[in-house]
Amino acid sequence: MGYSMGSQWRWSAALLLVMASTCIKGLAPWHMNDFIKAVEQVEHGSPELQPVALLRSLRKASGLNDVVIQHFLGKSNSDGAALDSGLSGYFSKALQHRVTEDGEEEGVVLISDGTTVALKPLLLGIEAGFLSKTRERVRGLYQLTLALDLGLSFKHFHRSHLSQRLGADGCWDSVTSPRVFTLSNTPAHVTTALINGGMDGVILGTEVSTPSRRPLKLSSLLRTYYCHQLERDGLDKAPRLISRRRRQNFIELVKPSLLARQVERSLDLHRKLKKHPKMAVKEKEELMAVVNEGVKEFVSKYMDCPAIIPRCMWGARPYKGTPTLLSLPLSFLYIHHTSTPSQPCLTFQQCSADMRSMQRFHQDDRGWNDIGYSFVAGSDGNIYEGRGWHWRGAHTYGHNSKGYGVAFIGDYSTQLPSNHSMELVRDCLASCAVGGGRLTSNFILQGHRQVVNTACPGDALYKEITGWKHFGEVKG
């Protein structure tokens, strides 16, 4: 009466699925890696399941069936995977995006690169891409991922006169086992996590719209995009399609004029599907002005500016005492390298540890109030917030009130940071500072000479900066 090998394998697999489902039903961390593992469980239980059917099953489990979704993707009650109660409950909570009265954002996950993503627009964009028959003609791609949420946020801001129209960010209770994501300020209709998910939905939806690029498994698409490990050269030789290149890839796909048109079309479609009365000409013109102004802010914040990891995400200690506010705009951007830590950091975890190490040194050994730099550039594709845009730093003696201090993590006396890291500071961060009115348009970008032996003619980074051409003058 013994089991056959095939029966034994099926019994073992079933047992593993039950154990995994029980774990997910409990207090599962909200990390993208855990979400991908849950998707893999469904794929393992239904090996013949196609990605579109799986996506519809997830949509059904989470109840995502409003009129706009049905208009483009149809109803989710088609044949798919039969999810057990544990997995069904997990996916329902994972895909239902909302902000609670306590400012906690649900339906979001932490990514290995340190950013946070809402799953709903991501998966809707991917499903739209799989349903497409031709590349870059994905029906409903923008409405399902980003455009409608942006439009509704712009309208809400215009009518309610809130302090911001988009982009509240926040921090997790733990970066190793994230469970609660709390926004740092008053939330707008769309948060940074929702925008990140929308961008990724556009990028991956466009990618899978080409039949030859469609993966056999949803989990493999997500793992390739979100879990890539950088090597020594950082992003210089990394694949194109990874989450660390989110803003770069989005900029290449979406022009501001296209985004504005898609927002207008999304609002018009939403009105029709909701059977709201037709707008008068004057109301329509006013709405277009609201959209154009909102898209302009979106471009400045999410296309011109780099992703900046806030202090609470890298584990910063509190500032000692009361910060001194800068008088903006400033006229200088001072470029440094850290020397210690001497090696480039290639992961969010390592860069965060380096930030904490520098802050401890500056506060405990130097006796400063905080980490000295305004911002720090890692080789992982992120900018890390030091004292930030508004607090006076301690980076360039005698000039701390005149400009921002930006450091590259690593010793660059004899070699240069990666091209991507330098472009991130020279082009993106500087452009962001000018566009936000924090630097004058004719600012001076100045290298801070950091050499142990003063007889040395200068370090490699110092020399490189003298050749940079940017918005204003460049000095060594």
C-alpha positions as a printed Julia matrix, in Angstrom:
476×3 Matrix{Float64}:
   0.0    0.0     0.0
   3.0    2.35   -0.44
   2.76   5.62   -2.34
   4.14   5.94   -5.85
   6.87   8.56   -6.36
   4.42  10.78   -8.26
   1.82  10.55   -5.49
   4.44  11.27   -2.86
   5.65  14.33   -4.78
   2.12  15.7    -5.13
   1.42  15.12   -1.44
   4.65  16.91   -0.45
   3.9   19.82   -2.76
   0.39  20.14   -1.35
   1.77  20.13    2.2
   4.26  22.88    1.34
   1.49  24.99   -0.2
  -0.66  24.62    2.92
   2.27  25.59    5.15
   3.12  28.6     2.96
  -0.5   29.73    2.8
  -0.75  29.52    6.58
   2.34  31.69    6.89
   0.98  34.28    4.45
  -2.35  34.32    6.24
  -0.5   35.46    9.36
   1.72  38.5     9.71
   3.53  38.34    6.37
   6.06  41.11    5.65
   5.06  43.52    2.89
   8.14  43.11    0.75
   8.11  42.55   -3.0
  10.12  39.34   -2.5
   7.3   37.94   -0.35
   4.67  38.96   -2.9
   6.64  37.23   -5.67
   6.87  34.07   -3.54
   3.08  34.13   -3.13
   2.67  34.43   -6.92
   5.06  31.51   -7.37
   2.9   29.41   -5.04
  -0.1   29.96   -7.3
   1.96  29.17  -10.41
   3.35  26.04   -8.78
  -0.13  24.84   -7.92
  -1.39  25.47  -11.48
   1.56  24.85  -13.83
  -0.48  25.41  -17.01
  -1.87  28.75  -15.84
  -1.11  31.61  -18.25
  -0.08  35.04  -16.86
  -3.31  36.74  -18.01
  -5.45  34.13  -16.25
  -3.33  34.5   -13.12
  -3.68  38.28  -13.18
  -7.44  37.95  -13.53
  -7.49  35.57  -10.58
  -5.6   38.1    -8.46
  -7.98  40.83   -9.59
 -10.96  38.66   -8.65
  -9.5   37.86   -5.23
  -8.99  41.55   -4.5
 -12.31  42.73   -5.93
 -10.79  45.14   -8.46
 -13.74  45.55  -10.79
 -14.65  49.22  -11.04
 -16.11  50.53  -14.31
 -12.79  51.76  -15.73
 -11.04  48.43  -15.1
 -13.92  46.47  -16.61
 -14.02  48.82  -19.6
 -10.44  47.92  -20.56
  -9.8   44.49  -19.05
 -13.26  42.95  -18.8
 -14.68  41.2   -15.76
 -12.41  39.05  -13.63
 -14.82  36.12  -13.24
 -13.23  34.11  -16.03
 -11.46  30.8   -15.5
  -8.26  31.08  -13.52
  -6.52  29.71  -10.47
  -8.54  28.55   -7.49
  -6.92  30.32   -4.54
  -7.21  28.95   -1.02
  -8.53  31.28    1.67
  -5.06  32.17    2.95
  -3.7   33.26   -0.43
  -6.97  34.91   -1.42
  -6.96  37.02    1.74
  -3.32  37.93    1.22
  -3.81  39.08   -2.37
  -6.97  40.96   -1.46
  -5.08  43.06    1.07
  -2.02  43.4    -1.17
  -3.92  44.85   -4.13
  -6.47  47.05   -2.33
  -4.76  50.42   -2.15
  -5.9   52.94    0.46
  -4.67  55.43    3.05
  -6.11  55.08    6.55
  -7.13  57.92    8.85
  -3.88  57.32   10.75
  -1.85  58.01    7.62
  -0.91  54.37    6.99
  -0.76  53.4     3.32
  -1.97  49.9     2.5
  -1.6   47.9    -0.71
   2.09  48.81   -1.03
   5.31  46.78   -0.77
   8.95  47.61   -0.11
  11.36  46.99   -2.99
  14.96  45.83   -2.55
  16.16  49.12   -4.04
  14.65  51.06   -1.1
  11.58  52.44   -2.86
   7.94  51.57   -2.2
   5.44  50.49   -4.86
   1.64  50.15   -4.97
   0.72  46.79   -6.5
  -2.67  47.69   -8.0
  -1.5   49.98  -10.86
   1.52  47.75  -11.46
  -0.51  44.6   -12.07
  -3.25  46.39  -14.04
  -0.61  47.78  -16.39
   0.99  44.36  -16.85
  -2.39  42.75  -17.58
  -3.18  45.43  -20.17
   0.2   44.76  -21.8
  -0.39  41.01  -22.01
  -3.74  41.65  -23.69
  -2.19  43.9   -26.33
  -1.65  42.63  -29.85
   0.9   45.25  -30.91
   3.72  46.99  -29.09
   3.12  50.5   -27.73
  -0.59  50.32  -28.54
  -1.71  49.02  -25.19
  -5.39  49.76  -24.71
  -6.05  51.5   -21.41
  -2.41  51.4   -20.27
  -2.27  54.97  -18.97
  -5.81  55.07  -17.61
  -5.23  51.91  -15.58
  -1.83  52.81  -14.2
  -1.32  56.51  -13.71
  -3.34  59.0   -15.74
  -6.72  58.67  -14.03
  -5.26  58.8   -10.52
  -3.27  61.9   -11.46
  -6.32  63.58  -12.98
  -8.5   62.9    -9.95
  -5.74  64.18   -7.68
  -5.4   67.4    -9.68
  -9.17  67.97   -9.53
  -9.31  67.23   -5.81
  -6.41  69.6    -5.1
  -8.01  72.36   -7.17
 -11.31  72.1    -5.33
 -10.06  71.54   -1.8
  -6.95  73.78   -1.8
  -4.8   71.21   -0.01
  -1.13  71.87    0.7
   0.01  69.51   -2.1
  -1.6   67.89   -5.1
   0.53  64.74   -5.27
   3.35  62.73   -3.87
   3.25  62.12   -0.11
   6.02  59.67    0.76
   6.67  57.78    3.97
   8.66  55.14    5.83
   8.32  51.52    6.9
   8.36  50.35   10.49
  11.19  47.98    9.49
  13.21  47.58    6.29
  14.05  43.94    7.1
  10.49  42.86    7.93
   8.18  45.65    6.67
   4.58  45.54    7.84
   3.38  49.13    8.29
   4.06  52.01    5.9
   3.26  55.43    7.38
   3.14  58.61    5.32
   5.35  61.46    6.51
   2.94  64.28    5.74
  -0.64  64.98    4.74
  -1.49  62.61    1.87
  -2.62  63.84   -1.5
  -4.94  61.74   -3.68
  -1.87  60.03   -5.13
   1.18  59.05   -3.12
   4.73  58.42   -4.25
   4.16  54.66   -3.89
   1.1   54.87   -6.15
   3.11  56.84   -8.71
   5.99  54.34   -8.55
   3.53  51.51   -9.16
   1.96  53.43  -12.04
   5.33  54.09  -13.65
   6.29  50.43  -13.34
   2.9   49.42  -14.77
   3.54  51.6   -17.83
   7.1   50.28  -18.25
   6.31  46.58  -17.83
   2.98  46.84  -19.64
   4.79  48.29  -22.65
   7.5   45.63  -22.4
   5.12  42.63  -22.46
   2.99  44.18  -25.22
   5.53  42.66  -27.62
   4.63  38.95  -27.96
   8.27  37.91  -28.3
   9.12  39.52  -24.94
   6.3   37.98  -22.94
   7.58  35.75  -20.13
   5.95  32.42  -19.42
   5.53  33.29  -15.75
   4.43  36.49  -14.01
   6.83  35.75  -11.15
   9.85  35.67  -13.5
   8.92  39.1   -14.91
   8.62  40.59  -11.42
  11.78  38.92  -10.14
  13.88  40.08  -13.1
  12.65  43.65  -12.74
  12.75  44.04   -8.96
  15.45  41.67   -7.7
  18.49  42.34   -9.9
  21.78  42.39   -7.98
  24.21  45.09   -9.08
  27.83  44.2    -9.74
  31.01  46.25   -9.28
  30.22  48.72  -12.07
  26.85  49.53  -10.56
  24.23  50.74  -12.99
  26.74  51.46  -15.75
  26.51  47.85  -16.99
  23.21  46.81  -15.46
  20.28  45.62  -17.62
  17.87  48.2   -18.98
  14.72  46.72  -17.5
  15.18  46.94  -13.72
  13.39  48.98  -11.08
  16.47  51.1   -10.32
  16.06  52.6   -13.81
  12.36  53.38  -13.24
  12.51  57.13  -13.87
  14.96  56.83  -16.75
  12.78  54.24  -18.53
   9.59  56.18  -17.86
  11.1   59.37  -19.31
  12.06  57.49  -22.48
   8.5   56.19  -22.91
   6.34  59.12  -21.81
   6.65  62.75  -22.85
   4.92  65.47  -20.78
   2.57  66.38  -23.64
   1.51  62.73  -24.01
   0.91  62.43  -20.27
  -1.24  65.57  -20.23
  -3.39  64.23  -23.08
  -3.8   60.89  -21.33
  -4.85  62.58  -18.09
  -7.49  64.62  -19.94
  -8.78  61.53  -21.78
  -8.89  59.57  -18.54
 -11.01  62.19  -16.8
 -13.34  62.42  -19.79
 -13.75  58.62  -19.92
 -14.3   58.47  -16.16
 -17.05  61.08  -16.43
 -18.77  59.16  -19.24
 -18.55  55.77  -17.51
 -19.89  57.29  -14.3
 -22.65  58.93  -16.4
 -21.9   62.4   -15.14
 -23.3   65.37  -17.12
 -21.26  66.83  -19.93
 -18.99  69.73  -18.96
 -19.57  73.24  -20.24
 -16.88  74.79  -22.44
 -15.63  77.08  -19.68
 -15.46  74.21  -17.2
 -13.57  72.12  -19.75
 -11.02  74.9   -20.31
 -10.55  75.32  -16.58
  -9.99  71.59  -16.18
  -7.37  71.58  -18.94
  -5.5   74.38  -17.17
  -5.62  72.41  -13.91
  -4.28  69.3   -15.66
  -1.46  71.18  -17.4
  -0.35  72.73  -14.13
  -0.52  69.38  -12.37
   1.46  67.58  -15.07
   4.09  70.31  -14.87
   4.5   69.61  -11.15
   4.59  65.86  -11.79
   7.35  66.28  -14.37
   9.38  68.42  -11.98
   9.01  66.02   -9.05
   9.17  62.6   -10.72
  10.91  63.07  -14.05
  13.43  65.88  -13.44
  14.29  64.88   -9.87
  16.01  61.66   -8.77
  14.59  59.24   -6.22
  15.67  60.48   -2.78
  15.71  58.05    0.13
  14.38  59.91    3.21
  16.23  59.96    6.52
  13.82  57.61    8.25
  14.39  54.93    5.61
  18.16  54.74    6.1
  17.77  54.84    9.88
  18.99  58.33   10.72
  19.4   59.44   14.29
  17.56  62.65   15.28
  19.24  65.99   14.69
  20.92  67.26   17.86
  19.34  70.52   18.87
  17.46  72.77   16.45
  18.49  72.91   12.76
  19.44  76.22   11.19
  17.3   76.9     8.13
  18.94  77.88    4.86
  17.99  81.08    3.09
  16.98  79.98   -0.42
  17.85  80.06   -3.24
  21.51  79.14   -2.86
  24.34  79.83   -5.3
  26.69  76.87   -4.89
  26.7   73.08   -5.1
  29.8   71.62   -3.44
  30.88  68.14   -4.54
  32.73  65.77   -2.18
  33.63  62.12   -1.85
  33.58  60.34    1.49
  37.02  58.65    1.54
  35.62  56.68    4.48
  33.59  54.6     3.65
  36.13  53.98    0.92
  34.17  51.48   -1.21
  31.11  52.21   -3.38
  27.84  50.86   -1.98
  25.76  48.83   -4.45
  22.69  47.98   -2.36
  20.14  49.96   -0.4
  21.14  48.0     2.71
  24.86  48.79    2.37
  24.33  52.44    1.44
  22.0   52.85    4.45
  24.64  51.29    6.72
  27.25  53.7     5.3
  24.93  56.64    5.96
  24.49  55.54    9.59
  28.24  55.06    9.97
  28.98  58.56    8.66
  26.32  60.1    10.87
  27.77  58.38   13.96
  31.24  59.65   13.06
  30.05  63.2    12.46
  27.94  63.34   15.61
  30.05  61.3    18.05
  33.63  61.94   16.89
  33.33  65.36   15.27
  30.69  66.66   17.68
  28.43  67.95   14.92
  24.67  68.09   15.18
  24.07  65.67   12.31
  25.64  64.09    9.26
  27.38  66.96    7.54
  26.24  66.51    3.93
  23.01  67.79    2.44
  22.74  64.74    0.19
  24.79  61.63   -0.5
  24.96  59.64   -3.76
  25.26  55.88   -3.59
  26.24  53.59   -6.45
  22.9   51.8    -6.07
  21.04  54.44   -8.1
  19.7   56.42   -5.14
  20.31  59.82   -3.61
  20.19  59.73    0.21
  18.83  62.62    2.23
  21.33  64.03    4.72
  20.36  67.43    6.05
  18.19  67.9     2.99
  16.96  70.95    1.12
  16.27  73.23    4.08
  18.81  72.57    6.89
  22.25  74.16    6.82
  24.95  71.49    6.53
  28.53  71.07    7.77
  30.39  70.12    4.59
  32.47  73.04    3.27
  34.06  75.21    5.96
  33.02  78.83    5.68
  30.5   78.09    2.9
  27.79  75.98    4.55
  25.2   78.75    4.36
  25.95  79.43    0.69
  25.34  76.05   -0.9
  24.5   72.38   -0.66
  27.11  69.72    0.03
  26.76  66.5    -1.96
  29.08  63.54   -1.39
  29.71  60.36   -3.35
  30.11  57.29   -1.12
  33.62  55.96   -1.78
  37.22  57.09   -2.07
  37.69  58.67   -5.48
  41.21  59.99   -5.16
  42.49  57.8    -7.99
  39.32  56.65   -9.77
  35.91  58.06  -10.6
  32.43  57.11   -9.44
  30.25  55.29  -11.95
  28.96  57.36  -14.86
  25.41  56.81  -13.67
  26.2   58.17  -10.18
  27.87  61.27  -11.59
  25.0   61.93  -13.98
  22.55  61.48  -11.11
  24.2   64.36   -9.23
  25.32  66.55  -12.12
  22.13  66.39  -14.17
  19.23  65.14  -12.03
  19.89  66.47   -8.52
  21.18  69.82   -9.76
  18.25  70.2   -12.17
  15.86  69.3    -9.34
  17.38  71.97   -7.1
  17.09  74.64   -9.79
  13.56  73.6   -10.77
  12.44  73.7    -7.14
  13.81  77.18   -6.65
  16.47  75.97   -4.2
  19.45  76.84   -6.41
  19.76  79.9    -8.61
  19.68  79.16  -12.32
  23.27  80.4   -12.64
  24.68  78.49   -9.66
  28.33  77.5    -9.39
  29.15  73.81   -9.17
  32.36  73.55   -7.17
  34.6   70.59   -6.34
  35.91  70.35   -2.78
  39.52  69.19   -2.82
  39.99  66.21   -0.5
  43.62  65.07   -0.51
  45.77  63.86    2.38
  49.03  65.08    0.89
  48.71  68.74   -0.05
  51.57  68.34   -2.5
  49.35  66.07   -4.53
  47.99  67.89   -7.6
  44.41  66.85   -6.79
  42.22  63.79   -6.73
  40.44  62.2    -9.7
  36.95  63.42   -8.82
  38.2   66.96   -8.2
  39.78  67.04  -11.65
  36.67  65.6   -13.29
  34.41  68.28  -11.82
  36.5   71.05  -13.36
  35.39  69.73  -16.75
  31.68  69.48  -15.97
  29.38  71.75  -17.92
  26.02  72.49  -16.39
  23.51  75.27  -15.77
  26.03  77.79  -14.53
  29.72  78.21  -13.97
  31.92  75.3   -12.99
  34.89  75.8   -10.67
  37.54  73.51   -9.25
